[in-house]
Short mmCIF file of C-alpha atoms in Angstrom, two decimals:
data_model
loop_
_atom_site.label_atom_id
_atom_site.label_comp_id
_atom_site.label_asym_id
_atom_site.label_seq_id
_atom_site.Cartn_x
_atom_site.Cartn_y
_atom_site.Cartn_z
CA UNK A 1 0.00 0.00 0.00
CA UNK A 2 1.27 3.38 -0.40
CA UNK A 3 2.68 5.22 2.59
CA UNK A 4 4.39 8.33 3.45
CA UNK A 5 6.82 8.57 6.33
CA UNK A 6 7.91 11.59 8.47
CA UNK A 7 9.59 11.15 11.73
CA UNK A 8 6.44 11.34 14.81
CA UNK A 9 8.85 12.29 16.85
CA UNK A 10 9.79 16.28 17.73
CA UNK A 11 12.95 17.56 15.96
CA UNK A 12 14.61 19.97 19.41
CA UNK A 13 17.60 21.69 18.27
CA UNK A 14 19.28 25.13 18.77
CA UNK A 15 18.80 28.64 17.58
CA UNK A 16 21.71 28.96 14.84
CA UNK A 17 21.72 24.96 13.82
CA UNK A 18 20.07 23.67 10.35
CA UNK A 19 17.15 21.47 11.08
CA UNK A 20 16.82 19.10 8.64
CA UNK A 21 13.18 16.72 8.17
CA UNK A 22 12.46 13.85 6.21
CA UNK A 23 9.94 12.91 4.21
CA UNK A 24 10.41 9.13 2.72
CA UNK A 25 7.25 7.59 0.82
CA UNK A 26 6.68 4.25 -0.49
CA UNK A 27 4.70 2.64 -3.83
CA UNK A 28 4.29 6.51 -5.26
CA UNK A 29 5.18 7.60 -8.32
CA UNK A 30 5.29 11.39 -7.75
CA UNK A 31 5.23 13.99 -10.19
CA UNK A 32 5.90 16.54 -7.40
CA UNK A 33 6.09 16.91 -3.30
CA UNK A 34 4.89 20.01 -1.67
CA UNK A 35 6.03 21.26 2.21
CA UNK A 36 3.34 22.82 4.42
CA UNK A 37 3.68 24.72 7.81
CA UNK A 38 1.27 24.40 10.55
CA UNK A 39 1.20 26.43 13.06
CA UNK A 40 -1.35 24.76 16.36
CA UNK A 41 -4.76 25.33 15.94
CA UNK A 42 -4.46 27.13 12.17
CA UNK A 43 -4.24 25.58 8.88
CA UNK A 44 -1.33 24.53 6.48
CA UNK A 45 0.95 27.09 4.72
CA UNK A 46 2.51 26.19 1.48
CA UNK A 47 6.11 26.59 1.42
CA UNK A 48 8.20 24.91 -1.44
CA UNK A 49 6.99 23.06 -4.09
CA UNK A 50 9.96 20.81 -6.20
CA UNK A 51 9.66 18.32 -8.94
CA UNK A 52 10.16 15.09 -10.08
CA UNK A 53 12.95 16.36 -11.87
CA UNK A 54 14.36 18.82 -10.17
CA UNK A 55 17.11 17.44 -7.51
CA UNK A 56 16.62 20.61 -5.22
CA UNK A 57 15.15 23.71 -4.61
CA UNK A 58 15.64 26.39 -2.33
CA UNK A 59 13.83 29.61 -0.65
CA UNK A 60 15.46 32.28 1.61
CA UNK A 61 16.39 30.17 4.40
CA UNK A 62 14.78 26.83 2.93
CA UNK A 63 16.21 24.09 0.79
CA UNK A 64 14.56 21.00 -0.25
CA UNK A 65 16.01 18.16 -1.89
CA UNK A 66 14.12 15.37 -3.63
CA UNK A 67 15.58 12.10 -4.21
CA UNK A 68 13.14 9.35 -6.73
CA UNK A 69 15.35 6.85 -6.37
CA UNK A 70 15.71 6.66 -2.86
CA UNK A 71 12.11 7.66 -2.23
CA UNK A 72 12.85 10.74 0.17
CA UNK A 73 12.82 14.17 0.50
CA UNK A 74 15.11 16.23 3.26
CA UNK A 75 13.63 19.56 3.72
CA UNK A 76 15.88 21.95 5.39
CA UNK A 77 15.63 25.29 7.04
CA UNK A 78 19.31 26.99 7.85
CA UNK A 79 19.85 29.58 10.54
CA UNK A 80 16.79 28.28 12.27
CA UNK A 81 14.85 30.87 14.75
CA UNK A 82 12.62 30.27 17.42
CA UNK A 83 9.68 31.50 15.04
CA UNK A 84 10.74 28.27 12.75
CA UNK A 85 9.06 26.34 15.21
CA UNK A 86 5.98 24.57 13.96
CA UNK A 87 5.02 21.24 12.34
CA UNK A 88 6.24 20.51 8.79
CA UNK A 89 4.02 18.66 6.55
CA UNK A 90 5.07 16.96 3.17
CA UNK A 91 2.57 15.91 0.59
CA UNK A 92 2.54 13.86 -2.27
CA UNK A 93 0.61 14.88 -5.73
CA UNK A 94 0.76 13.44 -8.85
CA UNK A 95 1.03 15.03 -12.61
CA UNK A 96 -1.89 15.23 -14.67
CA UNK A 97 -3.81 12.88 -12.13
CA UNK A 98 -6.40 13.43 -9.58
CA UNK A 99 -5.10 16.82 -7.97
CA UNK A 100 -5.46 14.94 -4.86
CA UNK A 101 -2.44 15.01 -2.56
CA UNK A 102 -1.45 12.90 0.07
CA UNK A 103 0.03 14.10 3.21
CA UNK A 104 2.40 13.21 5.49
CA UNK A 105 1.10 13.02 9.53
CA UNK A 106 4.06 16.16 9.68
CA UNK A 107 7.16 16.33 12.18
CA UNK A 108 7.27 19.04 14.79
CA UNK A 109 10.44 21.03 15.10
CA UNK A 110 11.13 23.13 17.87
CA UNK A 111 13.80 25.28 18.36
CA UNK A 112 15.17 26.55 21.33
CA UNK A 113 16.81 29.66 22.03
CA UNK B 1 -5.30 36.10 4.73
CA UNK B 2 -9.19 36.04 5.09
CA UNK B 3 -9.07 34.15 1.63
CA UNK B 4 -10.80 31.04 2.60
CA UNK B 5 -12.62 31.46 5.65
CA UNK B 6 -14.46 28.85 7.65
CA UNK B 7 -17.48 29.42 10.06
CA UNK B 8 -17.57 28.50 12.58
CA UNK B 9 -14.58 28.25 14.39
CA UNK B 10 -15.43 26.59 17.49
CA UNK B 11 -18.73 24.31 17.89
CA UNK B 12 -19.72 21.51 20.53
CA UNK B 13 -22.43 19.72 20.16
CA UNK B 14 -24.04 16.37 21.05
CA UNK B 15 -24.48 13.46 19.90
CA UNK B 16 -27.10 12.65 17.45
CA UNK B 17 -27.37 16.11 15.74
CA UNK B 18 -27.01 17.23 12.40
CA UNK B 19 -24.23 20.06 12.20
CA UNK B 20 -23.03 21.91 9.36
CA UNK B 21 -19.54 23.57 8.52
CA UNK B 22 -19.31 25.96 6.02
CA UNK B 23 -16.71 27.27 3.67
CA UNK B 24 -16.10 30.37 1.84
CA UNK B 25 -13.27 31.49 -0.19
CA UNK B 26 -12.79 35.03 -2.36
CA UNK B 27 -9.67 32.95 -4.79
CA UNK B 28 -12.25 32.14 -7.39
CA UNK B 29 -10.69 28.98 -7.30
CA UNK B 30 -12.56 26.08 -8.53
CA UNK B 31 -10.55 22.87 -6.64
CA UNK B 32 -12.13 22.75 -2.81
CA UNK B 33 -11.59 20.47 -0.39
CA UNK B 34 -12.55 19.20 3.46
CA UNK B 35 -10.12 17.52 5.31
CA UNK B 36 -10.32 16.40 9.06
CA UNK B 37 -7.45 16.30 11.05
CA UNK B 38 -6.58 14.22 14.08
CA UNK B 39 -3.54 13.68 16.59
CA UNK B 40 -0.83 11.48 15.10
CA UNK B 41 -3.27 10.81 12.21
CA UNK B 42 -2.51 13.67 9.74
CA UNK B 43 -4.85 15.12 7.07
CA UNK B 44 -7.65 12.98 5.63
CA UNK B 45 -9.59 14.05 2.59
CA UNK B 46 -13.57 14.05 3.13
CA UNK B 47 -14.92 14.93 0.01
CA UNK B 48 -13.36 16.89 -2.77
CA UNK B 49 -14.72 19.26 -5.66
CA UNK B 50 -13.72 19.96 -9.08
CA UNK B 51 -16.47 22.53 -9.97
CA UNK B 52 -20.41 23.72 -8.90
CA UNK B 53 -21.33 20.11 -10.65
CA UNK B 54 -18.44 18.27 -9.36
CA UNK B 55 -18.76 16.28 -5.92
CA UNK B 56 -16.12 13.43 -5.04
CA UNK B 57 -15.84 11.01 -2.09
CA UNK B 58 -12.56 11.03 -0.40
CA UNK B 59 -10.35 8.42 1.97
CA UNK B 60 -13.40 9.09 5.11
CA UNK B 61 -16.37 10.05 4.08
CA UNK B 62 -18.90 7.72 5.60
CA UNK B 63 -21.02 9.67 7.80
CA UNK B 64 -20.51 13.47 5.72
CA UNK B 65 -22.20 14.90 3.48
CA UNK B 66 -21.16 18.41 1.01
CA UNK B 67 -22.90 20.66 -0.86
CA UNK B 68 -21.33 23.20 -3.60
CA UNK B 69 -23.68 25.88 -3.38
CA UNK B 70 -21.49 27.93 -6.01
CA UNK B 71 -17.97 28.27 -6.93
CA UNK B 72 -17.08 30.00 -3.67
CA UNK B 73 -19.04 28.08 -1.09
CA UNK B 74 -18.54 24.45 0.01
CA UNK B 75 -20.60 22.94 2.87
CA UNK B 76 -20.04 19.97 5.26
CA UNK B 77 -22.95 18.43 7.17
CA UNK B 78 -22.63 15.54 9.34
CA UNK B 79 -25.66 14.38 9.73
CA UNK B 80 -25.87 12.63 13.15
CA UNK B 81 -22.76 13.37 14.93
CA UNK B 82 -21.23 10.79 16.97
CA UNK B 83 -18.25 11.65 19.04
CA UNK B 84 -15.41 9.93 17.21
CA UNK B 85 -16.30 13.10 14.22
CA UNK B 86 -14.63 14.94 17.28
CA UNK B 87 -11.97 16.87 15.46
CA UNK B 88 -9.82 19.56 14.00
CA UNK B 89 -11.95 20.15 10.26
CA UNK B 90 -10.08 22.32 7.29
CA UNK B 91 -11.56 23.76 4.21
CA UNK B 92 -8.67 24.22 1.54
CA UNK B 93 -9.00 25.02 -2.51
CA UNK B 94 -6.65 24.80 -4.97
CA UNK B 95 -4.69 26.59 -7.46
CA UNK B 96 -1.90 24.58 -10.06
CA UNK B 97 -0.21 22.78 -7.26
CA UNK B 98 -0.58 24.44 -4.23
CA UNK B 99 -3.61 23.88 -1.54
CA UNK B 100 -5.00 27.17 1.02
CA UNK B 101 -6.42 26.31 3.56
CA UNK B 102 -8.90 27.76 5.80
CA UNK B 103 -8.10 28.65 9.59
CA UNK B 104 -10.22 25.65 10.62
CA UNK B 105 -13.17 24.09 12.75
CA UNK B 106 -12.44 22.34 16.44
CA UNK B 107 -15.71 20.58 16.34
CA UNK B 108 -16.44 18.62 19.77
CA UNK B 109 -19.22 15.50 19.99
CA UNK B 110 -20.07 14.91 23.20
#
């Protein structure tokens, strides 16, 4: 069956450090993986978007690499700040299909100061 | 962003009622969605919509109903709550690739 994997457990590192997530996803085919934020109580914000093709993309202080063949995606955020602190979401869709993604169940990160 | 805006926020209720959540959005996007979200179980799609004529099923929808009333407005009834629909509901639409979502629904069955 097809599954998407991000870590349950909270990501705690320091003010300064690069936190780094994973998203890993098995029997998909994706034409493209999105990364929300969620902030308690409020809904998803789209962050970074990056392709089937495309090995990695990046966005002020975010990078996001995308790896087919191993089935993951590493979403990073350098220089992380306290306000960085928030659950990450990744989400599967694919091209020309349903316009239905699938998400991740999202990896908190906090970071402290 | 008042974009997609969902009323209303905050609702208990009991068991056995019919409740609905509605969704508005000024996008003029076409692609709307409800989602419910629970601890440690991530987003699930409810029911999904392409266009005014355009109603889908999603992963959970057993025990929901939607209406399109028009391109802007997308309703969720449950019908008879029960308290396992006790939950964090999202409205979202769609343009290209990218989902917005509402600011939500904590809807308690007791």
């Amino acid at each position: 069956s097809q599954k998407i994997e991000q870590n349950s457990e909270a990501l705690n590192i320091q003010e300064g450090k690069t936190a780094t997530l994973t998203c890993n996803y098995t029997n998909y085919s994706p034409a493209y993986l999105q990364w929300y934020r969620q902030d308690p109580g409020r809904g998803p914000v789209f962050l970074l978007l990056i392709r089937e093709n495309e090995k990695e993309k990046r966005k002020e202080r975010l990078k996001v690499t995308f790896d087919t063949t191993l089935k993951q995606s590493l979403f990073h955020i350098t220089a992380s700040q306290p306000a960085d602190s928030a659950t990450y979401l990744c989400a599967l869709d694919m091209e020309g299909g349903s316009y239905i993604p699938t998400f991740g169940r999202g990896t908190s990160l906090i970071v402290h100061p | 962003d008042a974009d997609v805006t969902q009323t209303p926020r905050n609702r208990i209720t009991k068991t056995g009622k019919r409740i609905m959540l509605e969704c508005s959005q000024t996008k003029g996007h076409d692609r709307m969605y409800w989602y419910r979200q629970d601890p440690g179980l991530g987003l699930r799609l409810i029911y999904y919509s392409f266009d005014v004529k355009d109603i889908n099923k999603g992963e959970i929808s057993d025990g929901y109903s939607v209406s399109r009333q028009a391109q802007a407005k997308f309703s969720l009834s449950l019908e008879s709550a029960i308290p396992n629909q006790t939950a964090l509901y999202f409205c979202a639409t769609r343009q290209g690739s990218e989902q917005f979502f509402g600011p939500g629904t904590r809807l308690t069955v007791l």
